[in-house]
Coordinates of C-alpha atoms and ligand atoms in Angstrom, one line a residue:
M1 CA 62.3 -35.4 13.2
S2 CA 65.9 -35.9 14.2
S3 CA 68.1 -36.5 17.2
V4 CA 71.6 -35.0 17.1
S5 CA 74.6 -36.7 18.5
L6 CA 78.0 -35.0 18.8
Q7 CA 80.8 -37.5 19.6
N8 CA 84.2 -36.4 20.8
I9 CA 84.1 -33.1 18.8
D10 CA 87.2 -31.0 18.5
I11 CA 87.2 -27.7 16.7
S12 CA 90.2 -25.5 16.3
Y13 CA 91.0 -22.2 14.5
G14 CA 94.6 -22.6 13.4
N15 CA 96.4 -24.0 16.4
V16 CA 93.9 -22.7 18.9
P17 CA 91.5 -25.3 20.3
I18 CA 88.0 -23.8 20.7
V19 CA 85.8 -26.8 21.4
K20 CA 87.4 -29.7 23.2
K21 CA 86.4 -33.4 23.1
L22 CA 82.8 -32.5 23.4
D23 CA 80.0 -35.2 23.7
L24 CA 76.4 -34.1 23.5
T25 CA 73.2 -35.9 22.5
I26 CA 70.1 -33.9 21.8
K27 CA 66.9 -35.9 21.7
D28 CA 64.4 -35.9 18.9
G29 CA 62.1 -32.9 19.5
E30 CA 64.1 -31.5 22.3
F31 CA 64.7 -27.8 22.9
L32 CA 68.4 -27.6 23.9
V33 CA 70.0 -24.3 24.9
L34 CA 73.7 -23.8 24.7
L35 CA 74.5 -21.2 27.3
G36 CA 77.8 -19.6 28.2
P37 CA 79.8 -16.4 28.3
S38 CA 81.0 -14.6 25.2
G39 CA 83.8 -16.4 23.4
C40 CA 83.2 -19.9 25.0
G41 CA 82.6 -21.5 21.6
K42 CA 78.7 -21.6 21.3
S43 CA 78.5 -20.3 17.8
T44 CA 81.5 -22.3 16.7
L45 CA 79.7 -25.5 17.9
L46 CA 76.4 -24.5 16.4
N47 CA 78.0 -23.7 13.0
A48 CA 79.7 -27.1 13.1
I49 CA 76.3 -28.8 13.6
G50 CA 75.0 -26.7 10.6
G51 CA 78.0 -27.6 8.5
L52 CA 79.3 -24.0 8.3
T53 CA 82.5 -24.9 10.3
D54 CA 84.6 -28.0 9.8
V55 CA 85.4 -30.1 12.9
S56 CA 89.0 -31.1 13.5
G57 CA 88.0 -34.3 15.2
G58 CA 85.0 -36.4 16.1
S59 CA 81.7 -37.1 14.4
I60 CA 78.2 -35.6 14.1
F61 CA 75.2 -37.8 13.7
F62 CA 71.6 -36.8 12.8
N63 CA 69.6 -39.9 13.9
D64 CA 71.9 -42.7 12.7
K65 CA 73.3 -40.8 9.8
D66 CA 76.9 -39.6 10.0
V67 CA 76.7 -36.0 8.6
T68 CA 80.1 -34.8 9.7
W69 CA 81.1 -34.1 6.1
T70 CA 77.6 -33.6 4.6
D71 CA 77.0 -30.3 2.7
P72 CA 75.1 -27.8 4.8
K73 CA 72.2 -27.7 2.3
D74 CA 71.8 -31.4 2.5
R75 CA 71.5 -31.6 6.3
G76 CA 67.8 -30.7 6.6
I77 CA 68.4 -27.8 8.9
G78 CA 67.0 -24.3 9.3
M79 CA 69.3 -21.6 10.7
V80 CA 68.4 -18.3 12.3
F81 CA 71.2 -15.8 13.2
Q82 CA 71.5 -12.7 15.4
S83 CA 71.7 -10.4 12.3
Y84 CA 68.6 -11.0 10.2
A85 CA 70.5 -11.0 7.0
L86 CA 67.4 -10.3 4.9
Y87 CA 67.7 -9.3 1.2
P88 CA 67.1 -5.5 1.5
T89 CA 65.7 -5.1 -2.1
M90 CA 63.2 -8.0 -1.8
S91 CA 59.8 -8.0 -0.3
V92 CA 59.0 -10.1 2.8
E93 CA 57.3 -12.6 0.5
R94 CA 60.4 -12.8 -1.8
N95 CA 62.7 -13.1 1.2
L96 CA 60.6 -16.0 2.6
S97 CA 60.4 -17.8 -0.8
F98 CA 63.9 -17.2 -2.1
G99 CA 65.5 -20.5 -0.9
L100 CA 62.6 -22.4 -2.3
R101 CA 62.7 -20.7 -5.7
I102 CA 66.4 -21.4 -5.9
A103 CA 65.7 -25.0 -5.1
G104 CA 63.2 -25.1 -8.0
I105 CA 60.2 -25.9 -5.9
D106 CA 56.9 -25.4 -7.8
R107 CA 54.9 -22.2 -7.3
A108 CA 51.8 -23.7 -5.6
T109 CA 53.9 -25.4 -3.0
I110 CA 55.9 -22.2 -2.4
E111 CA 52.7 -20.2 -2.0
K112 CA 51.3 -22.7 0.5
K113 CA 54.5 -22.7 2.6
V114 CA 54.8 -18.9 2.7
K115 CA 51.2 -18.6 3.7
W116 CA 51.6 -21.2 6.5
A117 CA 54.9 -19.7 7.9
S118 CA 53.7 -16.1 7.6
E119 CA 50.5 -16.8 9.4
L120 CA 52.2 -18.8 12.1
L121 CA 54.6 -15.9 12.7
Q122 CA 51.9 -13.3 12.3
I123 CA 53.6 -11.5 9.4
D124 CA 51.1 -12.4 6.7
H125 CA 50.0 -8.7 6.6
L126 CA 53.5 -7.6 5.8
L127 CA 54.3 -9.8 2.8
D128 CA 54.6 -6.8 0.3
R129 CA 56.9 -4.7 2.5
K130 CA 60.6 -4.4 2.2
P131 CA 62.8 -5.2 5.3
S132 CA 63.6 -1.5 5.7
A133 CA 59.9 -0.8 6.5
L134 CA 59.8 -3.4 9.3
S135 CA 60.6 -3.2 13.0
G136 CA 63.4 -5.2 14.4
G137 CA 61.0 -7.8 15.8
Q138 CA 59.2 -8.1 12.5
R139 CA 62.5 -8.6 10.6
Q140 CA 63.5 -11.3 13.0
R141 CA 60.2 -13.0 12.4
V142 CA 60.9 -13.0 8.7
A143 CA 64.3 -14.5 9.4
I144 CA 62.7 -17.3 11.4
G145 CA 60.0 -17.7 8.7
R146 CA 62.8 -18.2 6.1
A147 CA 64.1 -21.1 8.2
L148 CA 60.6 -22.5 8.7
V149 CA 59.6 -22.8 5.0
R150 CA 62.5 -25.2 4.3
D151 CA 60.9 -28.2 6.0
A152 CA 63.8 -28.5 8.4
D153 CA 64.0 -31.4 10.9
I154 CA 66.4 -29.4 13.1
F155 CA 66.4 -25.7 13.8
L156 CA 69.5 -23.9 14.9
F157 CA 69.2 -20.5 16.5
D158 CA 72.2 -18.2 17.2
E159 CA 71.2 -15.5 19.6
P160 CA 68.2 -14.5 17.4
L161 CA 66.8 -12.1 20.0
S162 CA 69.9 -10.2 21.1
N163 CA 69.4 -7.2 18.7
L164 CA 65.9 -6.6 20.1
D165 CA 64.8 -4.4 23.1
A166 CA 63.8 -6.1 26.3
K167 CA 60.1 -6.1 25.8
L168 CA 60.2 -7.4 22.2
R169 CA 62.7 -10.0 23.3
A170 CA 60.3 -11.3 25.9
E171 CA 57.5 -11.4 23.3
L172 CA 59.4 -13.2 20.6
R173 CA 60.8 -15.6 23.2
L174 CA 57.3 -16.7 23.9
E175 CA 56.6 -17.0 20.2
I176 CA 59.6 -19.3 19.8
K177 CA 58.4 -21.4 22.7
K178 CA 55.0 -21.7 21.1
L179 CA 56.6 -22.5 17.7
H180 CA 58.5 -25.4 19.3
K181 CA 55.3 -26.7 20.9
T182 CA 53.5 -26.6 17.5
L183 CA 56.3 -28.0 15.3
K184 CA 57.8 -30.4 17.8
S185 CA 61.1 -30.1 15.9
T186 CA 64.5 -30.5 17.4
M187 CA 65.8 -27.0 18.3
I188 CA 69.3 -26.0 19.4
Y189 CA 69.4 -22.4 20.6
V190 CA 72.5 -20.4 21.5
T191 CA 72.4 -17.6 24.0
H192 CA 74.4 -15.9 26.7
D193 CA 71.1 -14.8 28.3
Q194 CA 70.2 -16.9 31.3
I195 CA 66.6 -15.9 31.3
E196 CA 66.2 -17.1 27.7
A197 CA 67.9 -20.3 28.6
L198 CA 65.8 -20.9 31.7
T199 CA 62.5 -20.1 30.0
L200 CA 63.0 -21.9 26.7
A201 CA 65.0 -25.0 27.4
D202 CA 64.1 -28.6 28.0
R203 CA 67.7 -28.9 28.9
I204 CA 70.6 -26.4 29.1
A205 CA 74.2 -27.2 28.3
V206 CA 76.3 -24.7 30.2
M207 CA 79.6 -24.1 28.4
K208 CA 82.9 -22.5 29.4
D209 CA 86.1 -22.5 27.4
G210 CA 84.7 -25.0 24.9
I211 CA 83.8 -27.6 27.5
I212 CA 80.3 -28.4 28.8
Q213 CA 80.2 -27.8 32.5
Q214 CA 76.7 -29.1 33.1
L215 CA 73.9 -30.6 31.1
D216 CA 70.5 -30.7 32.8
T217 CA 67.0 -29.3 33.2
P218 CA 66.7 -25.5 33.9
L219 CA 65.6 -26.3 37.4
N220 CA 68.5 -28.5 38.2
V221 CA 71.1 -26.2 36.6
Y222 CA 69.7 -23.4 38.7
N223 CA 69.2 -25.2 42.0
K224 CA 72.0 -27.7 41.9
P225 CA 74.8 -26.1 39.9
A226 CA 77.5 -28.6 39.2
N227 CA 80.3 -26.2 40.0
E228 CA 81.0 -22.7 41.1
F229 CA 81.1 -21.3 37.6
V230 CA 77.6 -22.5 36.8
G231 CA 76.3 -21.3 40.2
S232 CA 77.6 -17.8 39.5
F233 CA 76.7 -17.7 35.8
L234 CA 73.0 -18.3 36.5
G235 CA 71.0 -16.2 38.8
S236 CA 70.2 -12.5 39.0
P237 CA 70.9 -11.0 41.5
A238 CA 74.0 -13.2 41.7
M239 CA 74.7 -16.0 44.1
N240 CA 76.7 -15.0 47.3
K241 CA 80.0 -16.9 47.6
V242 CA 81.8 -17.3 50.9
E243 CA 85.1 -19.1 51.5
G244 CA 85.4 -21.1 54.7
R245 CA 85.7 -24.5 56.2
L246 CA 83.4 -27.4 57.1
V247 CA 83.8 -28.6 60.7
S248 CA 82.2 -31.6 62.3
E249 CA 81.1 -31.4 65.9
G250 CA 79.5 -34.6 67.2
E251 CA 76.5 -35.3 65.0
S252 CA 76.4 -31.7 63.6
R253 CA 78.4 -30.0 60.9
F254 CA 79.1 -26.3 60.7
F255 CA 80.3 -23.9 58.0
I256 CA 82.8 -21.5 59.6
A257 CA 84.3 -18.4 58.0
G258 CA 86.0 -16.2 60.6
D259 CA 83.4 -15.4 63.2
F260 CA 80.6 -16.5 60.9
R261 CA 79.2 -19.9 61.9
L262 CA 76.3 -21.7 60.2
D263 CA 74.8 -25.1 61.1
V264 CA 74.7 -27.0 57.8
S265 CA 73.8 -30.4 59.2
R266 CA 70.8 -30.5 56.9
Y267 CA 72.7 -29.9 53.7
P268 CA 72.5 -33.1 51.5
F269 CA 76.2 -33.7 50.8
A270 CA 76.7 -36.0 47.9
Q271 CA 79.9 -37.5 49.4
N272 CA 81.8 -38.0 52.6
I273 CA 83.4 -34.8 53.7
E274 CA 86.4 -34.8 56.0
S275 CA 86.4 -32.3 58.8
S276 CA 88.1 -29.0 58.1
R277 CA 87.6 -29.3 54.4
K278 CA 88.1 -25.9 52.6
V279 CA 84.9 -25.0 50.7
V280 CA 83.0 -22.2 49.1
L281 CA 79.4 -21.7 50.3
G282 CA 77.1 -20.6 47.5
L283 CA 73.9 -18.9 48.7
R284 CA 71.3 -17.4 46.4
P285 CA 69.8 -14.1 47.8
E286 CA 66.3 -15.6 47.7
H287 CA 67.4 -18.4 50.1
I288 CA 68.2 -16.0 52.9
L289 CA 64.7 -15.1 54.3
P290 CA 63.3 -12.6 56.6
A291 CA 63.2 -14.4 60.0
N292 CA 59.7 -13.5 61.0
G293 CA 60.3 -14.4 64.6
S294 CA 62.0 -17.8 63.9
A295 CA 64.3 -19.1 66.7
A296 CA 67.0 -19.9 64.1
A297 CA 67.4 -16.2 63.2
I298 CA 70.8 -14.6 62.7
E299 CA 71.1 -10.9 62.9
G300 CA 72.6 -8.8 60.1
Q301 CA 73.8 -5.2 60.0
V302 CA 72.2 -3.7 56.9
S303 CA 74.5 -1.5 54.9
L304 CA 72.5 -0.9 51.7
V305 CA 69.1 -1.6 50.2
E306 CA 68.3 -1.6 46.4
P307 CA 64.6 -1.5 45.5
M308 CA 64.1 -3.8 42.5
G309 CA 60.4 -3.3 41.8
S310 CA 58.5 -6.3 43.3
N311 CA 61.1 -6.8 46.1
I312 CA 64.2 -5.3 47.6
L313 CA 67.8 -6.5 47.5
A314 CA 69.5 -5.8 50.8
W315 CA 73.2 -6.1 51.6
S316 CA 73.9 -7.0 55.2
T317 CA 76.9 -8.1 57.2
F318 CA 76.6 -11.2 59.4
D319 CA 79.5 -11.7 61.8
G320 CA 81.9 -10.2 59.3
V321 CA 80.4 -11.9 56.2
S322 CA 78.6 -9.7 53.7
L323 CA 75.6 -11.3 52.0
S324 CA 72.9 -10.0 49.6
H325 CA 69.4 -11.1 50.4
L326 CA 65.9 -10.4 49.2
V327 CA 63.3 -8.8 51.4
G328 CA 59.7 -7.7 50.7
Q329 CA 58.5 -4.2 50.5
D330 CA 56.7 -4.5 53.9
D331 CA 59.6 -6.1 55.8
S332 CA 60.9 -2.7 57.0
C333 CA 64.5 -3.4 56.2
E334 CA 66.5 -0.2 56.2
A335 CA 70.2 0.7 55.9
D336 CA 72.1 1.2 59.2
R337 CA 69.7 -0.9 61.1
T338 CA 69.8 -4.6 62.1
F339 CA 67.6 -7.2 60.3
P340 CA 67.1 -10.9 61.3
V341 CA 67.1 -13.6 58.7
T342 CA 67.2 -17.4 58.4
I343 CA 69.3 -19.2 55.9
D344 CA 67.7 -22.1 54.0
V345 CA 70.7 -24.4 54.2
Q346 CA 69.1 -27.2 52.1
K347 CA 68.9 -24.9 49.1
A348 CA 72.5 -23.8 49.5
S349 CA 75.4 -25.1 47.4
F350 CA 78.9 -26.2 48.6
F351 CA 81.8 -26.3 46.2
D352 CA 85.3 -27.7 46.8
A353 CA 87.5 -24.6 47.3
E354 CA 90.2 -26.0 45.0
T355 CA 88.4 -27.6 42.2
G356 CA 85.1 -25.6 42.3
W357 CA 83.0 -28.7 41.9
R358 CA 79.8 -29.3 43.9
L359 CA 80.0 -31.3 47.1
Ligands
ATP1 N1 87.0 -17.5 12.2 C1 87.7 -17.5 13.3 N2 89.0 -17.5 13.4 C2 89.7 -17.5 14.5 N3 89.1 -17.5 15.7 C3 87.8 -17.5 15.8 C4 87.0 -17.5 14.6 N4 85.7 -17.5 15.0 C5 85.7 -17.5 16.3 N5 86.9 -17.5 16.8 C6 87.3 -17.5 18.2 O1 86.8 -18.7 18.8 C7 86.3 -18.5 20.1 C8 84.8 -18.9 20.2 O2 84.0 -18.0 19.4 P1 82.5 -18.2 19.3 O3 82.0 -17.2 18.2 O4 82.1 -19.6 19.1 O5 82.0 -17.7 20.7 P2 80.5 -17.5 21.3 O6 80.5 -18.4 22.5 O7 79.5 -17.7 20.2 O8 80.6 -16.0 21.8 P3 79.5 -14.8 21.7 O9 78.5 -15.0 22.8 O10 80.3 -13.6 21.8 O11 78.8 -14.9 20.3 C9 86.5 -17.0 20.4 O12 87.7 -16.9 21.2 C10 86.7 -16.4 19.0 O13 87.5 -15.3 19.1
MG2 MG1 78.2 -16.4 19.2

């Protein structure tokens, strides 16, 4: 078992800085997900942890041991990549055991480990097949198995599910979660898929341009995004964003955007806010609720409804502000009609209009 500590990490390609002064500590046995858009430096950082990419500054520790310049093979890690990179001419059994045979491990131990990993991943009936005779999901299981047999303390996954179709992705996601529960190893998992991040992670590190924007539990990252970027990056359908001002009137505080006016006195601001501060209101569609006769209702003019299976995404205009909101199938919300809603202000987010950081 191992904790991983990244201290003041810089990574550049040529003169181009990719990862910048990054600090991150991953606890022993933790499932940490690195989440961020394409090109933000997730794989670069993961490869540095695995020793496949050199850092240009800073240190990497596994427990108390400085491994910054340790050879990848001596780091005690198992890596799984997006492309399975199996040996096409070898059987599943040979693919699984290859690394162990190269390392000169005895036959009995190899057999035991291959049996253990293949049973765990439910590929023990496929040991004689070649990769070409496997489905994508089965191939990815072999790739995971190859990392498992190496007795790693730390597993690094780089988008292992992104080549699979949606159903298989969901299945294997669950398998990886079970695997973590069974093995209790430290796992670092890179993805740009927010559902994978939210379902798998103990904590998520949301990255943008080589910098961690927020490091927190899935619930906190989703409910209390640290800035506008994190708020928009997570959530489907996406968070509504409205530019406006906060105005104090007596004991009350209002958010005002043109003719749109919302009492936000109940929002738990983390700091003192001067009146007339320019802000961005972030509102998730599920926090704008059908009013069901509530006195606090505001009336919207519905312009469009999108059925999404279990519920419906409606687009309505409230005093000039267009918001998407979720309604049930029985709520009789139809385009070109009006529809009353209430806004759950306590679950909203306010961001500073200039810096984008949460208020
Ligand atoms: N070998 C390289 N030489 C030069 N630039 C590179 C190299 N590898 C990656 N980059 C650049 O570094 C940046 C970060 O790349 P990285 O692969 O870490 O992104 P990522 O977050 O993993 O993206 P994705 O989700 O698309 O895999 C990108 O701008 C990329 O073009
Ligand atoms: Mg990548």
